[in-house]
PDB file of C-alpha atoms in Angstrom:
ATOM      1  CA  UNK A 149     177.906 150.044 168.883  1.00 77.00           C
ATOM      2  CA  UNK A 150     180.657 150.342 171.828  1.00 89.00           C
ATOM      3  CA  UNK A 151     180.619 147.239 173.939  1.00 94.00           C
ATOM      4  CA  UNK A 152     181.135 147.176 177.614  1.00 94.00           C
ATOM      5  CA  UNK A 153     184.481 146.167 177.716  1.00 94.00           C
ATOM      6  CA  UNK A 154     185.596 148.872 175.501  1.00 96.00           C
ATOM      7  CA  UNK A 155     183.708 151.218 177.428  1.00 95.00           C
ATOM      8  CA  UNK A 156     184.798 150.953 180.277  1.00 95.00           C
ATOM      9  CA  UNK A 157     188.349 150.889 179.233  1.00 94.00           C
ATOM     10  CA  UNK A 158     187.282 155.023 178.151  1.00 93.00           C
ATOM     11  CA  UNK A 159     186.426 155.505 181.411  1.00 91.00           C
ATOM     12  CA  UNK A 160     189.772 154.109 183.318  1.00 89.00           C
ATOM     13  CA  UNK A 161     191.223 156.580 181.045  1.00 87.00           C
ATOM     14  CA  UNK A 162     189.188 159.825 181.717  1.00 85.00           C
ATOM     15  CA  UNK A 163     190.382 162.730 183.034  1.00 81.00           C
ATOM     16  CA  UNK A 164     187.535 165.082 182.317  1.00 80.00           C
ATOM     17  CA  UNK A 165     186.896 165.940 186.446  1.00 74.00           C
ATOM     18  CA  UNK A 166     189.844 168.135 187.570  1.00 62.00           C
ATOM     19  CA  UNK A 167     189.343 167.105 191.399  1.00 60.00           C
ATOM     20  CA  UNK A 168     189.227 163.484 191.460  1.00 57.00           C
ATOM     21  CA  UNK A 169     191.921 163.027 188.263  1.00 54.00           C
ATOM     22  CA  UNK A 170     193.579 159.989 188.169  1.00 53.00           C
ATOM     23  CA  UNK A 171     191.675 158.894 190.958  1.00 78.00           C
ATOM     24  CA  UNK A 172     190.325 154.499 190.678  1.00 85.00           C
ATOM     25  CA  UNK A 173     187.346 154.392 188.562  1.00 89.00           C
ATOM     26  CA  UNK A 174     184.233 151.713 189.241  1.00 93.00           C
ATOM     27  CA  UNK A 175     182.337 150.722 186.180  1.00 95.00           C
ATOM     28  CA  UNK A 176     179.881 148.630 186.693  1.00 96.00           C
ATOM     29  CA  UNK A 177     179.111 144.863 187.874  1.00 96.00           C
ATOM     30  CA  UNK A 178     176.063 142.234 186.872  1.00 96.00           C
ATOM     31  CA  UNK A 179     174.232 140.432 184.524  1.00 95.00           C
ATOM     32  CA  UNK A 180     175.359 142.134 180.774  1.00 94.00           C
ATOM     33  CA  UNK A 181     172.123 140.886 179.997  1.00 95.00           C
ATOM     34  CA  UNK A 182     169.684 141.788 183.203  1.00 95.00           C
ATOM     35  CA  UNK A 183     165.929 143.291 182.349  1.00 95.00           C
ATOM     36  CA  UNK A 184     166.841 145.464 186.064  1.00 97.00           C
ATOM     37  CA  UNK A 185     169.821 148.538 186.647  1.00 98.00           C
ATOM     38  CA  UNK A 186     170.212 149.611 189.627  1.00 98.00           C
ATOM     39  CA  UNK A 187     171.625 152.517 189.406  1.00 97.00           C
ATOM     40  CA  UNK A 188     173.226 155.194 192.182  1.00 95.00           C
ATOM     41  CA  UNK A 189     175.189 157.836 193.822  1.00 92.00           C
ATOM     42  CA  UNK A 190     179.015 157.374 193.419  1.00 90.00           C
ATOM     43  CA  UNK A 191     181.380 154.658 194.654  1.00 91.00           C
ATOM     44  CA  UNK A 192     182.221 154.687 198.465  1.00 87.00           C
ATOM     45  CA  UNK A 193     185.562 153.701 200.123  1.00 86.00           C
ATOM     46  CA  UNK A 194     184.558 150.143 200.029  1.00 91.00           C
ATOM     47  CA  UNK A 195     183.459 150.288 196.238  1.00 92.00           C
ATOM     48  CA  UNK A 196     186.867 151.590 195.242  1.00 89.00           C
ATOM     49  CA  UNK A 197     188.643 149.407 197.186  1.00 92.00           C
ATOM     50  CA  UNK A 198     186.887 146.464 195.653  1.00 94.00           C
ATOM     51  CA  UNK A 199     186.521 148.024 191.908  1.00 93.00           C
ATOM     52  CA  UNK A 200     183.019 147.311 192.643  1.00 94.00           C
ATOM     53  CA  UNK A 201     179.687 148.881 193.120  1.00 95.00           C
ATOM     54  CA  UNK A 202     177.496 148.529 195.737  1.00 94.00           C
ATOM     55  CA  UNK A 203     179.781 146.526 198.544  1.00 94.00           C
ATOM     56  CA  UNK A 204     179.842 149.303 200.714  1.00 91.00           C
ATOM     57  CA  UNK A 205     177.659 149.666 204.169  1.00 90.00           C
ATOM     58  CA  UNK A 206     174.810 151.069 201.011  1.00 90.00           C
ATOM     59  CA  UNK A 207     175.083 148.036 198.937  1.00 93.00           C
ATOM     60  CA  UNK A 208     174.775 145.619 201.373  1.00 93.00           C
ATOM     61  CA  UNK A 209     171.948 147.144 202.881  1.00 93.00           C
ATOM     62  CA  UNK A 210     170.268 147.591 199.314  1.00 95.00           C
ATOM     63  CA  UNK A 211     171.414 143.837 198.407  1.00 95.00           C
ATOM     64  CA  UNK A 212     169.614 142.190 201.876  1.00 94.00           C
ATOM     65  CA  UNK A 213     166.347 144.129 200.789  1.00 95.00           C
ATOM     66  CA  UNK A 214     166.802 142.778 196.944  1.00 96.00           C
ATOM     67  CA  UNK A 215     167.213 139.340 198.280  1.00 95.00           C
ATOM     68  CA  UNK A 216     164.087 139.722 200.759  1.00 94.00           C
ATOM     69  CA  UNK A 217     161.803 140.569 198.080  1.00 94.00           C
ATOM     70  CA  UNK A 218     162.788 137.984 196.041  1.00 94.00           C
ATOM     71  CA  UNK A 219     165.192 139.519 193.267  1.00 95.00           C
ATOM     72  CA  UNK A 220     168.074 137.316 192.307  1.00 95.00           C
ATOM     73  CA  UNK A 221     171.040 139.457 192.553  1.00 94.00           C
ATOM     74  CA  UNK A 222     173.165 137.560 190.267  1.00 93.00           C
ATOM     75  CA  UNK A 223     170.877 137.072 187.003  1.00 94.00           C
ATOM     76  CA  UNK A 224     167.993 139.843 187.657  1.00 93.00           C
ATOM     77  CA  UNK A 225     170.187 143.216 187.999  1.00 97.00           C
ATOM     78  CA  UNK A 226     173.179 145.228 186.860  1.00 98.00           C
ATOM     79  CA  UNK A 227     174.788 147.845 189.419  1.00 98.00           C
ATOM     80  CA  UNK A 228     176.322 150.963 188.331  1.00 97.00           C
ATOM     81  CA  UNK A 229     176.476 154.562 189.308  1.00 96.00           C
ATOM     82  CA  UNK A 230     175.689 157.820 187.971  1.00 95.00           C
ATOM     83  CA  UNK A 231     179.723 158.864 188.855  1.00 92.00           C
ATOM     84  CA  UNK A 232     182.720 156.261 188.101  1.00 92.00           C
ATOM     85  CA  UNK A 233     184.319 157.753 190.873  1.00 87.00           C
ATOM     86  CA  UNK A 234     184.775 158.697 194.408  1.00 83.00           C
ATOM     87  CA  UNK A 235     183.677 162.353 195.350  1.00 79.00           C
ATOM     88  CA  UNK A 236     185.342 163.241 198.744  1.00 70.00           C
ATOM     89  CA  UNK A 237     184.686 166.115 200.867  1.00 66.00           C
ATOM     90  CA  UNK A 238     188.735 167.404 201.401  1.00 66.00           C
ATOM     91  CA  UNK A 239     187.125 169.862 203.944  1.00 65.00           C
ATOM     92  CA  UNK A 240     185.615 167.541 206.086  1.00 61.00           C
ATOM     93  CA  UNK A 241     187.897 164.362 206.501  1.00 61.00           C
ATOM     94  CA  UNK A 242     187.565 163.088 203.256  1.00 67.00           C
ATOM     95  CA  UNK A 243     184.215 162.181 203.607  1.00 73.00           C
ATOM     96  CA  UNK A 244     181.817 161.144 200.598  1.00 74.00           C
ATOM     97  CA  UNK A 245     180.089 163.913 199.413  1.00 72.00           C
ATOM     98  CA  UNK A 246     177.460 164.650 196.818  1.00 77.00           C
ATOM     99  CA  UNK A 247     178.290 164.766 193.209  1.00 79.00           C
ATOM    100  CA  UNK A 248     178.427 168.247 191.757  1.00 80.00           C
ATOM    101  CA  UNK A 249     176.603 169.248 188.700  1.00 86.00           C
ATOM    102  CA  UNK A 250     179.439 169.555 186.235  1.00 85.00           C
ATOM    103  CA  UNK A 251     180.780 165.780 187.433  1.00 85.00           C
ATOM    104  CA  UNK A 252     177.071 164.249 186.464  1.00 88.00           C
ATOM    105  CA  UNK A 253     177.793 166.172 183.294  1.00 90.00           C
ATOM    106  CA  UNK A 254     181.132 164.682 182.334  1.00 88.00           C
ATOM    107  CA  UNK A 255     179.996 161.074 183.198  1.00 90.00           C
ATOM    108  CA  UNK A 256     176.849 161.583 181.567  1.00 92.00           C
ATOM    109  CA  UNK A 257     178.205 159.813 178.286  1.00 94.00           C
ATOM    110  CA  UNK A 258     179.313 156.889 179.827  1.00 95.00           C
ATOM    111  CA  UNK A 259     175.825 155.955 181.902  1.00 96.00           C
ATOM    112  CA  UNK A 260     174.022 156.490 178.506  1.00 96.00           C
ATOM    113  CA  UNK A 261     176.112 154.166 176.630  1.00 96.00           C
ATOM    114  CA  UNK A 262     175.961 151.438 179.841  1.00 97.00           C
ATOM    115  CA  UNK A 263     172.165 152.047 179.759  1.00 97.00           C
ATOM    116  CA  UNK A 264     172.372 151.551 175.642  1.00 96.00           C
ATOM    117  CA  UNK A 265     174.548 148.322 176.345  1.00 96.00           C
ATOM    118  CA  UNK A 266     172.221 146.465 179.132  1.00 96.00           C
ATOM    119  CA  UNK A 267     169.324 147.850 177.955  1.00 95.00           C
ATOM    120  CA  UNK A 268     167.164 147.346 180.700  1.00 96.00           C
ATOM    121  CA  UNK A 269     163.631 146.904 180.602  1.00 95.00           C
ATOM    122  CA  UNK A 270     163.814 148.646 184.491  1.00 96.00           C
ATOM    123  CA  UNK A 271     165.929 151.144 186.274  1.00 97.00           C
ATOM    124  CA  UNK A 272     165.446 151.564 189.974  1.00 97.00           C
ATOM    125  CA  UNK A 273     167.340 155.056 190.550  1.00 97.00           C
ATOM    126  CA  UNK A 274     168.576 154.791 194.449  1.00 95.00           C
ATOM    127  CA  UNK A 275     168.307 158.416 195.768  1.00 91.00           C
ATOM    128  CA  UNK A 276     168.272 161.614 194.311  1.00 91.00           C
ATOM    129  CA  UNK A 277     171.653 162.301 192.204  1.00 91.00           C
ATOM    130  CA  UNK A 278     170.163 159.156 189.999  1.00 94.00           C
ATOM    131  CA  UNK A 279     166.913 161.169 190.018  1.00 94.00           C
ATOM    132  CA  UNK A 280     169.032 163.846 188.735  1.00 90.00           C
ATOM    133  CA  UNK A 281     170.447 161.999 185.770  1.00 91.00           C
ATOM    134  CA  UNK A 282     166.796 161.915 184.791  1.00 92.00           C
ATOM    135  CA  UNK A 283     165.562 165.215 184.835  1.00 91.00           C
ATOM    136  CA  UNK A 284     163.386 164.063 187.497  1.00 92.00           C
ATOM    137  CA  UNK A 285     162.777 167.382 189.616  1.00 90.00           C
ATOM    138  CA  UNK A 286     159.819 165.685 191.808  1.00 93.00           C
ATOM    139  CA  UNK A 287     160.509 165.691 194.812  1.00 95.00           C
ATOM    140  CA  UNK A 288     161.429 161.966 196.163  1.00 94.00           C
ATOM    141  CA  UNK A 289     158.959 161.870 199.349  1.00 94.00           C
ATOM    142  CA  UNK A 290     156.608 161.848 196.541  1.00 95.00           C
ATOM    143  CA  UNK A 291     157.406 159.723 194.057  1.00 95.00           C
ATOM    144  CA  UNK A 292     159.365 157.056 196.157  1.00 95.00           C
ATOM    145  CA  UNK A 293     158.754 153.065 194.838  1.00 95.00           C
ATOM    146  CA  UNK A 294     156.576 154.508 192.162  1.00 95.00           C
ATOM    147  CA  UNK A 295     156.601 153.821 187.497  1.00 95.00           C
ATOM    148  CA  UNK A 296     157.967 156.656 185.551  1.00 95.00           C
ATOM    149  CA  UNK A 297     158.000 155.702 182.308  1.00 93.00           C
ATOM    150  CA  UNK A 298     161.114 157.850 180.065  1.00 87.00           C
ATOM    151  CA  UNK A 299     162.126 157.214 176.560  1.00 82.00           C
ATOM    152  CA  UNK A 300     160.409 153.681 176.949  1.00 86.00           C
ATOM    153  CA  UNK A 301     161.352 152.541 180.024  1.00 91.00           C
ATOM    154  CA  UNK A 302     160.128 151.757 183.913  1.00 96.00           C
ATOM    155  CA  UNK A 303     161.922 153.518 186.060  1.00 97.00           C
ATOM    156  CA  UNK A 304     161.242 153.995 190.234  1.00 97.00           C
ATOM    157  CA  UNK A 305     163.001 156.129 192.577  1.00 97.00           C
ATOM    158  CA  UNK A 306     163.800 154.689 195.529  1.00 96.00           C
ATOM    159  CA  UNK A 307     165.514 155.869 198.714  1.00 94.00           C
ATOM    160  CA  UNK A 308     169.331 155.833 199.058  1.00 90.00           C
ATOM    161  CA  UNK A 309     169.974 152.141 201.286  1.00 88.00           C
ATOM    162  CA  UNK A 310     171.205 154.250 203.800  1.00 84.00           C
ATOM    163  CA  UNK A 311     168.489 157.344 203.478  1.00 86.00           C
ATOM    164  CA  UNK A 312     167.263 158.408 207.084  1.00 84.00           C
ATOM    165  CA  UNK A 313     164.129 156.693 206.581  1.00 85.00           C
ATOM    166  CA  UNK A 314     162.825 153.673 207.931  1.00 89.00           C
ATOM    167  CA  UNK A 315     163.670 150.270 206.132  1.00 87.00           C
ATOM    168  CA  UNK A 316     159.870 149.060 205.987  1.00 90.00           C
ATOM    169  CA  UNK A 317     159.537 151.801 204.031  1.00 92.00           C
ATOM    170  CA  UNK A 318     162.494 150.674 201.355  1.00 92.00           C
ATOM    171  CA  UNK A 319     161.472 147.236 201.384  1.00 92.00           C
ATOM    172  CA  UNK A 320     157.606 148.269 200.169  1.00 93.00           C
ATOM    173  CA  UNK A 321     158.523 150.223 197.759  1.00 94.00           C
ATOM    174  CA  UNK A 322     161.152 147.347 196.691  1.00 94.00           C
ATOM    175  CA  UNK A 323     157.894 144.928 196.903  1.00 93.00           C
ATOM    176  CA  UNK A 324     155.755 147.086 194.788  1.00 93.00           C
ATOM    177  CA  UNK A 325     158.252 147.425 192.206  1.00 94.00           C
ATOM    178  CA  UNK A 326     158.666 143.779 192.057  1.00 92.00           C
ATOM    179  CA  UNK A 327     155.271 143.100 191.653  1.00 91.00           C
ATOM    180  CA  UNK A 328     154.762 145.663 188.593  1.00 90.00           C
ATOM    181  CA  UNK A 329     157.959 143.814 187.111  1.00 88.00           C
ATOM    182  CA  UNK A 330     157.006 140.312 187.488  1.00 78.00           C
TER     183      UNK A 330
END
């Protein structure tokens, strides 16, 4: 089996999305050996900058719940994304914008084998291109904070960190999850 080291060296060198070719890739960042991914959207300005997931306005906002709840950040989780890079809106500013079908598709390999790698016991997907990934078509109202189980593991949707919806909200369904972990 790949490790991550060599697996992420494949994905500095893909090419496979025509638009954002050549463009600076962000793999992944945590505990190798963490029972929790956390995974989301795409990397922001800040998390390309940085070569880093989650360090944006997002992933501080999703780290200051973690930390609230109790999670330690450093040995509990590993942060990655569905995409390994930047989507950008060229119409409108360069603005982020949500990944398109056919980009989930060509990073699909690399997410499985991260998944394969960690092997987490627990996947929180943060909003609903991670939701995506998963084949999970329910809508996320629904289903927010709450166990799916797939191919043997937990996994809970959650709201985006910076979803219009109100932070009490984020943080229960961040409490409830801890509680069915621990």
């Amino acid at each position: 089996m790949i490790n991550l080291y060599e697996l992420k060296k494949q994905v500095e060198l893909c090419e496979k999305c025509l638009q954002i070719k050549n463009k600076t890739k962000v793999f992944g960042k945590g505990n190798e050996h963490a029972e929790i991914m956390i995974i989301g959207e795409a990397p922001g300005c800040e998390e390309v900058k940085n070569r880093e997931p989650f360090v944006g306005k997002a992933g501080v906002k999703l780290k200051s719940y973690l930390k609230e709840v109790g999670f330690d950040i450093e040995k509990d989780i590993y942060f990655c994304n569905v995409l390994k890079c930047r989507t950008t809106d060229k119409n409108k500013n360069k603005k982020d914008r949500r990944p398109q079908k056919d980009e989930i598709k060509n990073c699909r390999t690399f997410l499985e084998q991260q998944i394969e790698i960690i092997n987490p016991k627990f996947i929180i997907l943060c909003g609903v291109t991670a939701m995506k990934f998963f084949k999970i078509a329910e809508p996320l109202k629904n289903i927010h904070g709450k166990e799916i189980t797939k191919n043997g593991r937990k996994i809970y949707p959650v709201y985006h960190p910076v979803a219009r919806v109100k932070d009490k909200t984020k943080i229960e369904d961040l409490k409830s999850i801890m509680k069915s972990i621990k």
